[in-house]
PDB file of N, CA and C in Angstrom:
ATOM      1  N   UNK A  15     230.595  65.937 -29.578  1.00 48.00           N
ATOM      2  CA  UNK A  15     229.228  65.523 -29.357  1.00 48.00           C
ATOM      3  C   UNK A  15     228.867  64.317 -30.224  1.00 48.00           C
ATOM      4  N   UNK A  16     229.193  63.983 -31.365  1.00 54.00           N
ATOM      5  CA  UNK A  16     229.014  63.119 -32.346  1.00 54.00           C
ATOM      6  C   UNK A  16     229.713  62.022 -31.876  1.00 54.00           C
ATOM      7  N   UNK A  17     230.776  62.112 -31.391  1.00 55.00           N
ATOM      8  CA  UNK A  17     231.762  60.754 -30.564  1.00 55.00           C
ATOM      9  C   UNK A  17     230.334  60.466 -29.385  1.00 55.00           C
ATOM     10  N   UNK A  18     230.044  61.220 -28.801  1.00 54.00           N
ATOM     11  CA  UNK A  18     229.163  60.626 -27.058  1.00 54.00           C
ATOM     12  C   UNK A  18     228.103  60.202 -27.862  1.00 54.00           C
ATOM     13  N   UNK A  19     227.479  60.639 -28.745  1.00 53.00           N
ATOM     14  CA  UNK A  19     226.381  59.944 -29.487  1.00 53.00           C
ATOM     15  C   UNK A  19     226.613  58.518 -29.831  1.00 53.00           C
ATOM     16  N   UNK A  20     227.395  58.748 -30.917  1.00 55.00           N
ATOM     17  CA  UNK A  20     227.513  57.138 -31.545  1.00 55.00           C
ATOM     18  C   UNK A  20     228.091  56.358 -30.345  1.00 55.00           C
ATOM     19  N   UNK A  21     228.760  56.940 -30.039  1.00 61.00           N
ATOM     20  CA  UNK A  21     229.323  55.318 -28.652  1.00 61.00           C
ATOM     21  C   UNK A  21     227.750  55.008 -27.802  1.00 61.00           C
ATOM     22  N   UNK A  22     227.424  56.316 -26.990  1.00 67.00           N
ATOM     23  CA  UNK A  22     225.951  55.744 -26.365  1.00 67.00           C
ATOM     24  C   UNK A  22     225.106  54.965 -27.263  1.00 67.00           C
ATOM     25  N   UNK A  23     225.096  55.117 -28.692  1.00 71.00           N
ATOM     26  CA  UNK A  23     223.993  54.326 -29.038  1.00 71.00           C
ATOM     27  C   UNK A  23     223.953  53.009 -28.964  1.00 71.00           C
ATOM     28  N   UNK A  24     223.623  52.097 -28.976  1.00 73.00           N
ATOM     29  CA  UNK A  24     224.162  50.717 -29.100  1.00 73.00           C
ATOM     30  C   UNK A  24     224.086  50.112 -30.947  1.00 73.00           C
ATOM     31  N   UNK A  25     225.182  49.465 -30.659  1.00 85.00           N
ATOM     32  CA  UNK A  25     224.853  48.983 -32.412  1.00 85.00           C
ATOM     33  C   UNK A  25     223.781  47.715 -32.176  1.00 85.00           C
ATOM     34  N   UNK A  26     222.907  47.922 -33.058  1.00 86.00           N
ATOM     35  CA  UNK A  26     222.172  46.536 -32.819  1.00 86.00           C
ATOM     36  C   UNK A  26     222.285  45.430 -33.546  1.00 86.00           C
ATOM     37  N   UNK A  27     223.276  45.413 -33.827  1.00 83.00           N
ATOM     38  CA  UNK A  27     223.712  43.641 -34.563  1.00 83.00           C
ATOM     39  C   UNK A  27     223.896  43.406 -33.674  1.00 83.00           C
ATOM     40  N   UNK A  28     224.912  43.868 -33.288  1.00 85.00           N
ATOM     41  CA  UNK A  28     225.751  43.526 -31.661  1.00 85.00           C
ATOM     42  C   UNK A  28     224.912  42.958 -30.849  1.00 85.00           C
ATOM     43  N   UNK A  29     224.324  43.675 -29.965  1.00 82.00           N
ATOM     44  CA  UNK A  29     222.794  43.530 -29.306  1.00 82.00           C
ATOM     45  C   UNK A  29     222.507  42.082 -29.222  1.00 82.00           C
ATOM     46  N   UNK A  30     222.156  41.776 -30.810  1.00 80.00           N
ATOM     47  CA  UNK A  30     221.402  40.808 -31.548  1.00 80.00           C
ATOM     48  C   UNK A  30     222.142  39.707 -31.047  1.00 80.00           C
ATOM     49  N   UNK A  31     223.257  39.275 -32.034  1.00 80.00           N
ATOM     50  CA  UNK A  31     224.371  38.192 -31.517  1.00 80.00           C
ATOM     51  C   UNK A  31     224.838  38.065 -30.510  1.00 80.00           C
ATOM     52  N   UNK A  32     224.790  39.220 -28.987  1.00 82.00           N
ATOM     53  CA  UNK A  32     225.163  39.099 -27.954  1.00 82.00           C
ATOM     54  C   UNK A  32     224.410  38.141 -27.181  1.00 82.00           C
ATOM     55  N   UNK A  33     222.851  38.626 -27.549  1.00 78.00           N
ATOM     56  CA  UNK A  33     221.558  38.301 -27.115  1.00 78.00           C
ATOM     57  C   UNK A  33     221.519  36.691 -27.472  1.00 78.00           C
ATOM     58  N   UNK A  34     221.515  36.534 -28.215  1.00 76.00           N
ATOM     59  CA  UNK A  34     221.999  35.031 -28.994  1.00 76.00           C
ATOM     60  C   UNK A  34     222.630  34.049 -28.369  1.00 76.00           C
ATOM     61  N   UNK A  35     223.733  34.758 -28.303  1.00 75.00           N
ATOM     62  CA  UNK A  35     224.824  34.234 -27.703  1.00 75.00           C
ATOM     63  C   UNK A  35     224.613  34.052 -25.999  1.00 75.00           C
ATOM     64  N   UNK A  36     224.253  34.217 -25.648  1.00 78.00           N
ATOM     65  CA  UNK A  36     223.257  34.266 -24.301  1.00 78.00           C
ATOM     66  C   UNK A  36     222.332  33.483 -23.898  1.00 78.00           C
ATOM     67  N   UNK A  37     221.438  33.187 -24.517  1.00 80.00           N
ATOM     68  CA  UNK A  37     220.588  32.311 -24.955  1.00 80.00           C
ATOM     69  C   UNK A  37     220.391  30.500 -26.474  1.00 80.00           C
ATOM     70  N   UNK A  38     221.447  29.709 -25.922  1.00 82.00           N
ATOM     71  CA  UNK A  38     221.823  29.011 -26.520  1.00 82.00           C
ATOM     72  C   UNK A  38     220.188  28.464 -26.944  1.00 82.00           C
ATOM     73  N   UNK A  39     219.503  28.176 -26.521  1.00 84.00           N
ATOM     74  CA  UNK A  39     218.505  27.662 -27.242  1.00 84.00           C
ATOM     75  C   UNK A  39     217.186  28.853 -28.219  1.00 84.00           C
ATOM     76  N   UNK A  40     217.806  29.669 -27.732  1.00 79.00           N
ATOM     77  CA  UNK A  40     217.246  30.591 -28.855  1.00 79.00           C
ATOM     78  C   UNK A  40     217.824  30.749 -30.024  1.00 79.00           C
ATOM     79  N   UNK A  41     219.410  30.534 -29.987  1.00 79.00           N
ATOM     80  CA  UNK A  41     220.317  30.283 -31.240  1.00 79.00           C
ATOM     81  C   UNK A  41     220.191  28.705 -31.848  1.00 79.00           C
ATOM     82  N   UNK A  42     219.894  28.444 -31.497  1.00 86.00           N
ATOM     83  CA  UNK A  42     219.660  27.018 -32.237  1.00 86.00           C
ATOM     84  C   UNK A  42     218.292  26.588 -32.611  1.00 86.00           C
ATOM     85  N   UNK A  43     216.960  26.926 -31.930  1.00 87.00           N
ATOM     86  CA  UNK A  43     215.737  27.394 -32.889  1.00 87.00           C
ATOM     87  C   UNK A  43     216.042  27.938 -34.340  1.00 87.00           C
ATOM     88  N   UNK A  44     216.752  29.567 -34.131  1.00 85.00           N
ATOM     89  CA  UNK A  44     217.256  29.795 -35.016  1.00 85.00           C
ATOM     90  C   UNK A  44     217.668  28.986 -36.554  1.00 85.00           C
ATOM     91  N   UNK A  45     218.555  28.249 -36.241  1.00 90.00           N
ATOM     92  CA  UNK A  45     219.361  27.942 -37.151  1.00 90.00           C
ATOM     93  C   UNK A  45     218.257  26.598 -37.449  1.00 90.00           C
ATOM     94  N   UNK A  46     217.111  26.220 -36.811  1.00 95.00           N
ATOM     95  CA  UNK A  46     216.320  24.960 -37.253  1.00 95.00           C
ATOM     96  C   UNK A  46     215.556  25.940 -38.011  1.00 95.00           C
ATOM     97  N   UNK A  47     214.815  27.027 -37.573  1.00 96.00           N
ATOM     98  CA  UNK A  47     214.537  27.960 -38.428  1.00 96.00           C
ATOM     99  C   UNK A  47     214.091  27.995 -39.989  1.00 96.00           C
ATOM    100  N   UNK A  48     215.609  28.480 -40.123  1.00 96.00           N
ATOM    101  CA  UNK A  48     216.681  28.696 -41.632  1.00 96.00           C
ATOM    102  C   UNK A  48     216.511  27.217 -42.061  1.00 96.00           C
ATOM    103  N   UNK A  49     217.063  26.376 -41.850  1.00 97.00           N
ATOM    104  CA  UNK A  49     217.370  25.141 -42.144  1.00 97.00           C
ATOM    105  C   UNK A  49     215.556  24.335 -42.554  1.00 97.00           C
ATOM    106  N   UNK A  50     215.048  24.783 -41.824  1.00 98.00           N
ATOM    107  CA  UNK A  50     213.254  24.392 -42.394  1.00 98.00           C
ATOM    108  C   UNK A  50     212.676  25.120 -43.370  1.00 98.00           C
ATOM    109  N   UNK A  51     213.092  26.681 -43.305  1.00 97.00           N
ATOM    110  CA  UNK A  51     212.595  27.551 -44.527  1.00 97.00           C
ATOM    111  C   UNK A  51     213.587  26.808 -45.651  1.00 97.00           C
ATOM    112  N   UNK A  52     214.416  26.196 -46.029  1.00 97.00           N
ATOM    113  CA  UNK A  52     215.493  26.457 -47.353  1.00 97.00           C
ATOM    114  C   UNK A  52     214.526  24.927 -47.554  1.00 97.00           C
ATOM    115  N   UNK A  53     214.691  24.100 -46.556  1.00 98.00           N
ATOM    116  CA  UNK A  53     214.137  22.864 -47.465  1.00 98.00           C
ATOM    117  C   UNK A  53     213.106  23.138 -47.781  1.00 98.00           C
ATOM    118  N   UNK A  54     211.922  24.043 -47.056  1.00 98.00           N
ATOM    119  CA  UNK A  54     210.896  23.646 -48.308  1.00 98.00           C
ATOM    120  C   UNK A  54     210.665  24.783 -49.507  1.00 98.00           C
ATOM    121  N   UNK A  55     211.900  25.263 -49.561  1.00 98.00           N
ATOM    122  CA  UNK A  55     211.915  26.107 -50.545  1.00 98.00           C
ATOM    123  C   UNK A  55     212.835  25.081 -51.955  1.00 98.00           C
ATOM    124  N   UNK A  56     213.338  23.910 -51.263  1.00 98.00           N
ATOM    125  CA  UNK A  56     213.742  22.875 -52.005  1.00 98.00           C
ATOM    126  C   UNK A  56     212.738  21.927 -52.770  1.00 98.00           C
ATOM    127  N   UNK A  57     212.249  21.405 -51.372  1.00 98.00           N
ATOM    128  CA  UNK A  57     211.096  20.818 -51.689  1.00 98.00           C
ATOM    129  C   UNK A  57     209.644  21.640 -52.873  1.00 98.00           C
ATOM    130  N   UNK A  58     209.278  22.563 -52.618  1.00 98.00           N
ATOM    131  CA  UNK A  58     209.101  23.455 -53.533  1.00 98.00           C
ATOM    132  C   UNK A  58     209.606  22.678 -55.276  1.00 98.00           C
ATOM    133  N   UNK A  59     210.820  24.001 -55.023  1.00 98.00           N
ATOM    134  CA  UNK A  59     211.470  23.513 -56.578  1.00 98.00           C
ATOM    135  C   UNK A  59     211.271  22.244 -56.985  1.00 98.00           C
ATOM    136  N   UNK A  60     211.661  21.115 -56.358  1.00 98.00           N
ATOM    137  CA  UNK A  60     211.724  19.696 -56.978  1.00 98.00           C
ATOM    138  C   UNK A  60     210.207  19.318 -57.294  1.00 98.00           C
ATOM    139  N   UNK A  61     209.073  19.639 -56.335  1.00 98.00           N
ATOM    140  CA  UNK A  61     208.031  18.918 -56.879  1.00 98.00           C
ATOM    141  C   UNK A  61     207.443  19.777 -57.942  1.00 98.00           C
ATOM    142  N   UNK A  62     207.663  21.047 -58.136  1.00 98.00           N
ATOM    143  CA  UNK A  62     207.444  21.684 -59.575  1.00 98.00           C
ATOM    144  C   UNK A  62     207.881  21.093 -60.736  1.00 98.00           C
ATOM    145  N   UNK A  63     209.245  20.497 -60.294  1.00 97.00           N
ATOM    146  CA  UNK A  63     209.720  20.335 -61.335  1.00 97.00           C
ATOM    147  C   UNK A  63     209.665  18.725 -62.248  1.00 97.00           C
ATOM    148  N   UNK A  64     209.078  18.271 -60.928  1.00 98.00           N
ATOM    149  CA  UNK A  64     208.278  17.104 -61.246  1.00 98.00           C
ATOM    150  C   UNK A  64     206.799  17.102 -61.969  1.00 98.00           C
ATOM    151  N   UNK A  65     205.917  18.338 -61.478  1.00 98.00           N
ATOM    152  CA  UNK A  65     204.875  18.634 -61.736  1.00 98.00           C
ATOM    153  C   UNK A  65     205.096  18.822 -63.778  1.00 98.00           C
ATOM    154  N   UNK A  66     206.714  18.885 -63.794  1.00 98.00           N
ATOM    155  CA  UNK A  66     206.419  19.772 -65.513  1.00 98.00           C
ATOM    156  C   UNK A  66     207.133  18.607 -65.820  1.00 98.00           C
ATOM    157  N   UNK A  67     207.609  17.655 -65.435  1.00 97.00           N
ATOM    158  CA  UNK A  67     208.256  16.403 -65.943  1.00 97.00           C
ATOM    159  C   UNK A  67     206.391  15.290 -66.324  1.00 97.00           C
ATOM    160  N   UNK A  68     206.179  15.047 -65.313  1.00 98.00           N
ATOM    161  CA  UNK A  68     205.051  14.652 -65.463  1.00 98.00           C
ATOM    162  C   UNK A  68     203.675  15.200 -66.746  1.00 98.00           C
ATOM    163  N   UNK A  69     203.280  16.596 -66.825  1.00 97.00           N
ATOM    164  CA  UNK A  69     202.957  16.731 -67.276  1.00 97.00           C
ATOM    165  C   UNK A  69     203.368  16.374 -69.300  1.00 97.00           C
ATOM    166  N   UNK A  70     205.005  16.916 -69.173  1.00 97.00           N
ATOM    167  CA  UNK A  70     205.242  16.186 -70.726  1.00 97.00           C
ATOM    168  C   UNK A  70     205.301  14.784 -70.799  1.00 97.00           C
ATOM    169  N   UNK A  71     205.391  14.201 -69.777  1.00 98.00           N
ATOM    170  CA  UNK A  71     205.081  12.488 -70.175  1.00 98.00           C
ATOM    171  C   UNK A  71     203.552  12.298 -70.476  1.00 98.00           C
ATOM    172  N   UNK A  72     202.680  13.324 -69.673  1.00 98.00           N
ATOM    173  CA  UNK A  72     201.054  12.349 -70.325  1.00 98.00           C
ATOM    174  C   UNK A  72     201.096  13.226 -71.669  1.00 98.00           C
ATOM    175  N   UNK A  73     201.830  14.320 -71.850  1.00 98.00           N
ATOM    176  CA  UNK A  73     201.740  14.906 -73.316  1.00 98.00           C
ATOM    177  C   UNK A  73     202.150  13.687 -74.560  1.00 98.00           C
ATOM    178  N   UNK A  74     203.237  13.700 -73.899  1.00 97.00           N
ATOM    179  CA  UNK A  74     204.003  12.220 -75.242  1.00 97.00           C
ATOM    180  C   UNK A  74     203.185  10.966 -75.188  1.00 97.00           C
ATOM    181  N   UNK A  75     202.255  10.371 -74.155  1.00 97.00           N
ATOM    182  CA  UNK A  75     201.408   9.590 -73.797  1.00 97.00           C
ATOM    183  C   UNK A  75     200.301   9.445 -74.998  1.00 97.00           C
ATOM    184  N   UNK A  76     199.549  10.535 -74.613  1.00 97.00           N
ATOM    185  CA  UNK A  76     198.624  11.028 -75.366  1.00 97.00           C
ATOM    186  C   UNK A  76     199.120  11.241 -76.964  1.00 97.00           C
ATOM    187  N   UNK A  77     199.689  11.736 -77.303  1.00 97.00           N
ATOM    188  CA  UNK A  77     200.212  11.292 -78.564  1.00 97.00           C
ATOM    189  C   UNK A  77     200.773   9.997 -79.453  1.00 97.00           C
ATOM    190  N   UNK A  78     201.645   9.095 -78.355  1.00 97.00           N
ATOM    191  CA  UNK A  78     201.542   7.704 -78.617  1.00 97.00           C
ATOM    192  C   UNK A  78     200.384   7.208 -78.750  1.00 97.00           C
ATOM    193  N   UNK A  79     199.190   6.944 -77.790  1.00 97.00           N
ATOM    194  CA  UNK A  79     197.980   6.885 -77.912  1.00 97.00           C
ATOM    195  C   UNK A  79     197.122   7.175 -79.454  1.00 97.00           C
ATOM    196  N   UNK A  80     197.399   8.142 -79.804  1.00 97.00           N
ATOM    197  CA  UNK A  80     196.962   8.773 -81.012  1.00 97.00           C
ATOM    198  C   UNK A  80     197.273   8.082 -81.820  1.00 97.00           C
ATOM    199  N   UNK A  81     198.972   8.188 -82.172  1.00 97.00           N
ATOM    200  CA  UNK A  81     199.697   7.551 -83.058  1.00 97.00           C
ATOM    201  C   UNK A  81     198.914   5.619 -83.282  1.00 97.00           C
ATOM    202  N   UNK A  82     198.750   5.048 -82.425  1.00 96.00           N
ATOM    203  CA  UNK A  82     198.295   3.792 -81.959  1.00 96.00           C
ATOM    204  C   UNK A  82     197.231   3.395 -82.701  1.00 96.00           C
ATOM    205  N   UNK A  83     196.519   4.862 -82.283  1.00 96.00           N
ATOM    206  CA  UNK A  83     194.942   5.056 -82.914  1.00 96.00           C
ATOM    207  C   UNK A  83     194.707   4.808 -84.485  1.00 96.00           C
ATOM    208  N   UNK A  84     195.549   5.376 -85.021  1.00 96.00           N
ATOM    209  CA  UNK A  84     195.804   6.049 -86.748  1.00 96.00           C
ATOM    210  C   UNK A  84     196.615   4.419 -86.877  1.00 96.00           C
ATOM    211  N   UNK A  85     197.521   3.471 -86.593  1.00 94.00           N
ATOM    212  CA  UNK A  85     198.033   2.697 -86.908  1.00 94.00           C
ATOM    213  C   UNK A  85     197.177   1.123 -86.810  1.00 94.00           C
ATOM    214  N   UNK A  86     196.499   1.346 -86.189  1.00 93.00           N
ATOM    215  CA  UNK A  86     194.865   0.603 -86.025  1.00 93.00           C
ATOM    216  C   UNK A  86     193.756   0.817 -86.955  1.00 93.00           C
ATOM    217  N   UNK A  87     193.468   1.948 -87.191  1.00 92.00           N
ATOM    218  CA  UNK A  87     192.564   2.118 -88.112  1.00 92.00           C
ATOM    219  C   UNK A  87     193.427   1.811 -89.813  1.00 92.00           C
ATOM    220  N   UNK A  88     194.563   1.835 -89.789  1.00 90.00           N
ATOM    221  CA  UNK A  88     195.634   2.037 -90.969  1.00 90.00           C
ATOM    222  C   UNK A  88     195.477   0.251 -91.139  1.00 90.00           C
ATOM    223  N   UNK A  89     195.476  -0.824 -89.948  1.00 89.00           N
ATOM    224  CA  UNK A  89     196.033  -2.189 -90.434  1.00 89.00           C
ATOM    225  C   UNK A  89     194.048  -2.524 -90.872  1.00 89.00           C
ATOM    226  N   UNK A  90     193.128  -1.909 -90.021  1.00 87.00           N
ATOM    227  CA  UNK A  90     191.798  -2.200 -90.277  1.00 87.00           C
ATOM    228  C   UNK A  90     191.459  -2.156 -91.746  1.00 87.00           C
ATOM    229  N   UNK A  91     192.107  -0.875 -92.499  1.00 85.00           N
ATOM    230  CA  UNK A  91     192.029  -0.637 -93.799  1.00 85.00           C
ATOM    231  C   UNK A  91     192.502  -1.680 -94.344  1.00 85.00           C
ATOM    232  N   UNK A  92     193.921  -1.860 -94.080  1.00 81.00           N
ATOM    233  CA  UNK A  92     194.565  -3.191 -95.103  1.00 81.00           C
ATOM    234  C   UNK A  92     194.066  -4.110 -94.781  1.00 81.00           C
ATOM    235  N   UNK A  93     193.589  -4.607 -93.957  1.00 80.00           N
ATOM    236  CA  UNK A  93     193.142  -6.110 -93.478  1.00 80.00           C
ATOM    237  C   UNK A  93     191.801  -6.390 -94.511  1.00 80.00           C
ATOM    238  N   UNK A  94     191.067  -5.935 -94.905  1.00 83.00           N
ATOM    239  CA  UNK A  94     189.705  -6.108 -95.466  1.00 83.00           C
ATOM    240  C   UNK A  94     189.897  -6.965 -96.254  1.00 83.00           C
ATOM    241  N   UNK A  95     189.616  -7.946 -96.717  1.00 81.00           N
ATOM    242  CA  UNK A  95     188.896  -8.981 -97.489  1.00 81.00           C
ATOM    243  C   UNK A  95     188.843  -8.003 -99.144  1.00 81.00           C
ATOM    244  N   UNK A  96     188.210  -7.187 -99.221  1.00 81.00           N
ATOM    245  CA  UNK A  96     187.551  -6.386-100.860  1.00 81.00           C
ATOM    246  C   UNK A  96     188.971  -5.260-100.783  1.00 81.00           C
ATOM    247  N   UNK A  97     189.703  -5.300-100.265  1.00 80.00           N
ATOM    248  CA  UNK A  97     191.006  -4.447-100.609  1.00 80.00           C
ATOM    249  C   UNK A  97     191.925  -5.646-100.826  1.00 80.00           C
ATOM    250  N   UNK A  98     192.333  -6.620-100.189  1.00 82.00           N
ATOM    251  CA  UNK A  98     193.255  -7.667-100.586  1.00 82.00           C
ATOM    252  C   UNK A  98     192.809  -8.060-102.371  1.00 82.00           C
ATOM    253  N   UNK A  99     191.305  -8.388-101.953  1.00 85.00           N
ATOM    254  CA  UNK A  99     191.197  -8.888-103.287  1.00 85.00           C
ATOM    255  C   UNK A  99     191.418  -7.963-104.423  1.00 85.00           C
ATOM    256  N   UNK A 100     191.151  -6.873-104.457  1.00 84.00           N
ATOM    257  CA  UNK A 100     191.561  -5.696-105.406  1.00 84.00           C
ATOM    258  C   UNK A 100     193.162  -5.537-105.523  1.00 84.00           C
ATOM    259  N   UNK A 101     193.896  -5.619-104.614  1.00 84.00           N
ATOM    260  CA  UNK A 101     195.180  -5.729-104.861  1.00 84.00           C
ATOM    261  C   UNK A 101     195.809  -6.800-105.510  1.00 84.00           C
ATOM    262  N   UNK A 102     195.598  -8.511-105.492  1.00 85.00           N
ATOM    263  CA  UNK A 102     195.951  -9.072-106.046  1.00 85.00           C
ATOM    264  C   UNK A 102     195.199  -9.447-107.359  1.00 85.00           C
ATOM    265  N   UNK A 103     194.189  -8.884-107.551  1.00 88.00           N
ATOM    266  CA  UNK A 103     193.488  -8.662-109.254  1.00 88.00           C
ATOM    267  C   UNK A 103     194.264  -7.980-109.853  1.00 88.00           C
ATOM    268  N   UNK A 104     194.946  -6.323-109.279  1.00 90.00           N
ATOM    269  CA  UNK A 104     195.268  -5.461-110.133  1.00 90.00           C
ATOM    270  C   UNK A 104     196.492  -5.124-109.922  1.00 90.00           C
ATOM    271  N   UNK A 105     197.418  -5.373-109.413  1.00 89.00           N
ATOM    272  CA  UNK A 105     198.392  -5.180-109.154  1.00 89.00           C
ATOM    273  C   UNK A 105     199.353  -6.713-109.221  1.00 89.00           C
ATOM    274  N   UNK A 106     198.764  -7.799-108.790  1.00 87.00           N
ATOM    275  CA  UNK A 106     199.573  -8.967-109.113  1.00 87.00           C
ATOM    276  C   UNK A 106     198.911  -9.687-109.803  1.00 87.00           C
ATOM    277  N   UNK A 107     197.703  -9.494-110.905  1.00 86.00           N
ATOM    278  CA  UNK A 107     196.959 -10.288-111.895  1.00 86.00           C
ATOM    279  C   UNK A 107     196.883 -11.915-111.550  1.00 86.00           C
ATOM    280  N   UNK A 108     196.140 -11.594-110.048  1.00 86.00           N
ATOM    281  CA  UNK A 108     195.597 -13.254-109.789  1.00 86.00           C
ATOM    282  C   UNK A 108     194.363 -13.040-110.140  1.00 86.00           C
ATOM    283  N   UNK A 109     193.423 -14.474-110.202  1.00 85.00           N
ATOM    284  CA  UNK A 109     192.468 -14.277-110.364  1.00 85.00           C
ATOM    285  C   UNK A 109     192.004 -15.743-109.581  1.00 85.00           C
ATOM    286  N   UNK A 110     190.781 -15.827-109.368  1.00 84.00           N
ATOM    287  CA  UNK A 110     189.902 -16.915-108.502  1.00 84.00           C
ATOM    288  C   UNK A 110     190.059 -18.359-109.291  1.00 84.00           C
ATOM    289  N   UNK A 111     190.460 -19.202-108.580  1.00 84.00           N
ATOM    290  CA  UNK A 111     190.795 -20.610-109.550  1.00 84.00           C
ATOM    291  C   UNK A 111     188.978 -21.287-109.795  1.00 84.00           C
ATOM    292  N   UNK A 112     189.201 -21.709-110.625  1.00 86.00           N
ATOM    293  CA  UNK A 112     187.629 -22.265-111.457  1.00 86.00           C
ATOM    294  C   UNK A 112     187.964 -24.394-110.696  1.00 86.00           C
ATOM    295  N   UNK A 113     187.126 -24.988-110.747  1.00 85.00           N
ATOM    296  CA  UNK A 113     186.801 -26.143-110.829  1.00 85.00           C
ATOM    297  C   UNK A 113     188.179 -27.032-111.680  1.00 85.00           C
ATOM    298  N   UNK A 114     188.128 -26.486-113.239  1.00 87.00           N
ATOM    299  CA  UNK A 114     189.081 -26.831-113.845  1.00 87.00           C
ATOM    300  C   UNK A 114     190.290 -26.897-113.441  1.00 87.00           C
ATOM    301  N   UNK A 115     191.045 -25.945-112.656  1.00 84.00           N
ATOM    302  CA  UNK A 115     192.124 -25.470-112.627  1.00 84.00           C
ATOM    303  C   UNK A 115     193.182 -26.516-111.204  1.00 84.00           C
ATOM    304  N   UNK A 116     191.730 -26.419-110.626  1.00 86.00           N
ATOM    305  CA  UNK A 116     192.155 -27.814-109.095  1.00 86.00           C
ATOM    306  C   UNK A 116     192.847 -28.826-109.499  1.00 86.00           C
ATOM    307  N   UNK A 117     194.065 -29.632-108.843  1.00 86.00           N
ATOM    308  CA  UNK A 117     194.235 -30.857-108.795  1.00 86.00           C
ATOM    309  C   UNK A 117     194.258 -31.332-107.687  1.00 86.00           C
ATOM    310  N   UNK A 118     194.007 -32.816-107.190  1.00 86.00           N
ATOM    311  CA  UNK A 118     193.536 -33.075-106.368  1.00 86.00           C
ATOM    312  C   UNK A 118     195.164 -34.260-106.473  1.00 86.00           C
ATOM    313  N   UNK A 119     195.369 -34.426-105.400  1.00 89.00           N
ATOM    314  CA  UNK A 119     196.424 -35.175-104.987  1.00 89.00           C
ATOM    315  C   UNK A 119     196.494 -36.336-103.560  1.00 89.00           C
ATOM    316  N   UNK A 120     196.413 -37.384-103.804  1.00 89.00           N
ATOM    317  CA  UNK A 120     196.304 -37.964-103.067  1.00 89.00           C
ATOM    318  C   UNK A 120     197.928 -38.808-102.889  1.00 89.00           C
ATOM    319  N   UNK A 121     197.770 -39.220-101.237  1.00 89.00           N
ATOM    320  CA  UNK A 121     199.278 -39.361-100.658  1.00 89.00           C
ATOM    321  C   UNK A 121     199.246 -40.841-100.257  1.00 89.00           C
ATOM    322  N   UNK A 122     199.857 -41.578-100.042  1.00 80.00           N
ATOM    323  CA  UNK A 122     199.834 -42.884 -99.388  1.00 80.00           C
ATOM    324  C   UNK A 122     200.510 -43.113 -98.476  1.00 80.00           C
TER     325      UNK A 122
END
């Protein structure tokens, strides 16, 4: 009884691929199918992975930026007029030349 069973039943893979096979343009939908689900399961991945490429570039951006910021305000400091002059008073003992100290040179 178990033999007349399983033979009557049909296997349905079989079925499936017979059916398929039968129908050439239903097998080849198919396989455009598959072939459309994987790419945009590609497409997917890559623009994520662009999405996190991108994002650490405006990260490092934004920090150059910063850095830029602090190196600007850093030359603003040195640049001043009343810090130069304090540096070469006290550190290289110049001092402001007087009237006296001028010579005047004339060229021909």
């Amino acid at each position: 009884m178990s033999k007349k069973a399983s033979y009557r039943q049909p296997n349905l893979f079989l079925e499936i691929i017979k059916g398929l096979g039968a129908n050439k343009i239903t097998l080849a939908l198919l396989v455009v199918i598959f072939a459309s689900s994987l790419s945009v399961v590609q497409v997917t991945h890559l623009s994520r992975a662009q999405l996190i490429e991108q994002d650490s570039l405006l990260q490092e951006r934004d920090e150059l930026d910063l850095e830029w910021r602090y190196f600007l305000v850093e030359e603003e400091f040195y640049s001043q007029h009343a810090r130069i002059e304090e540096v070469a008073t006290s550190q290289l003992e110049m001092k402001r030349p007087t009237s006296q100290d001028e010579q005047v040179i004339i060229l021909q």
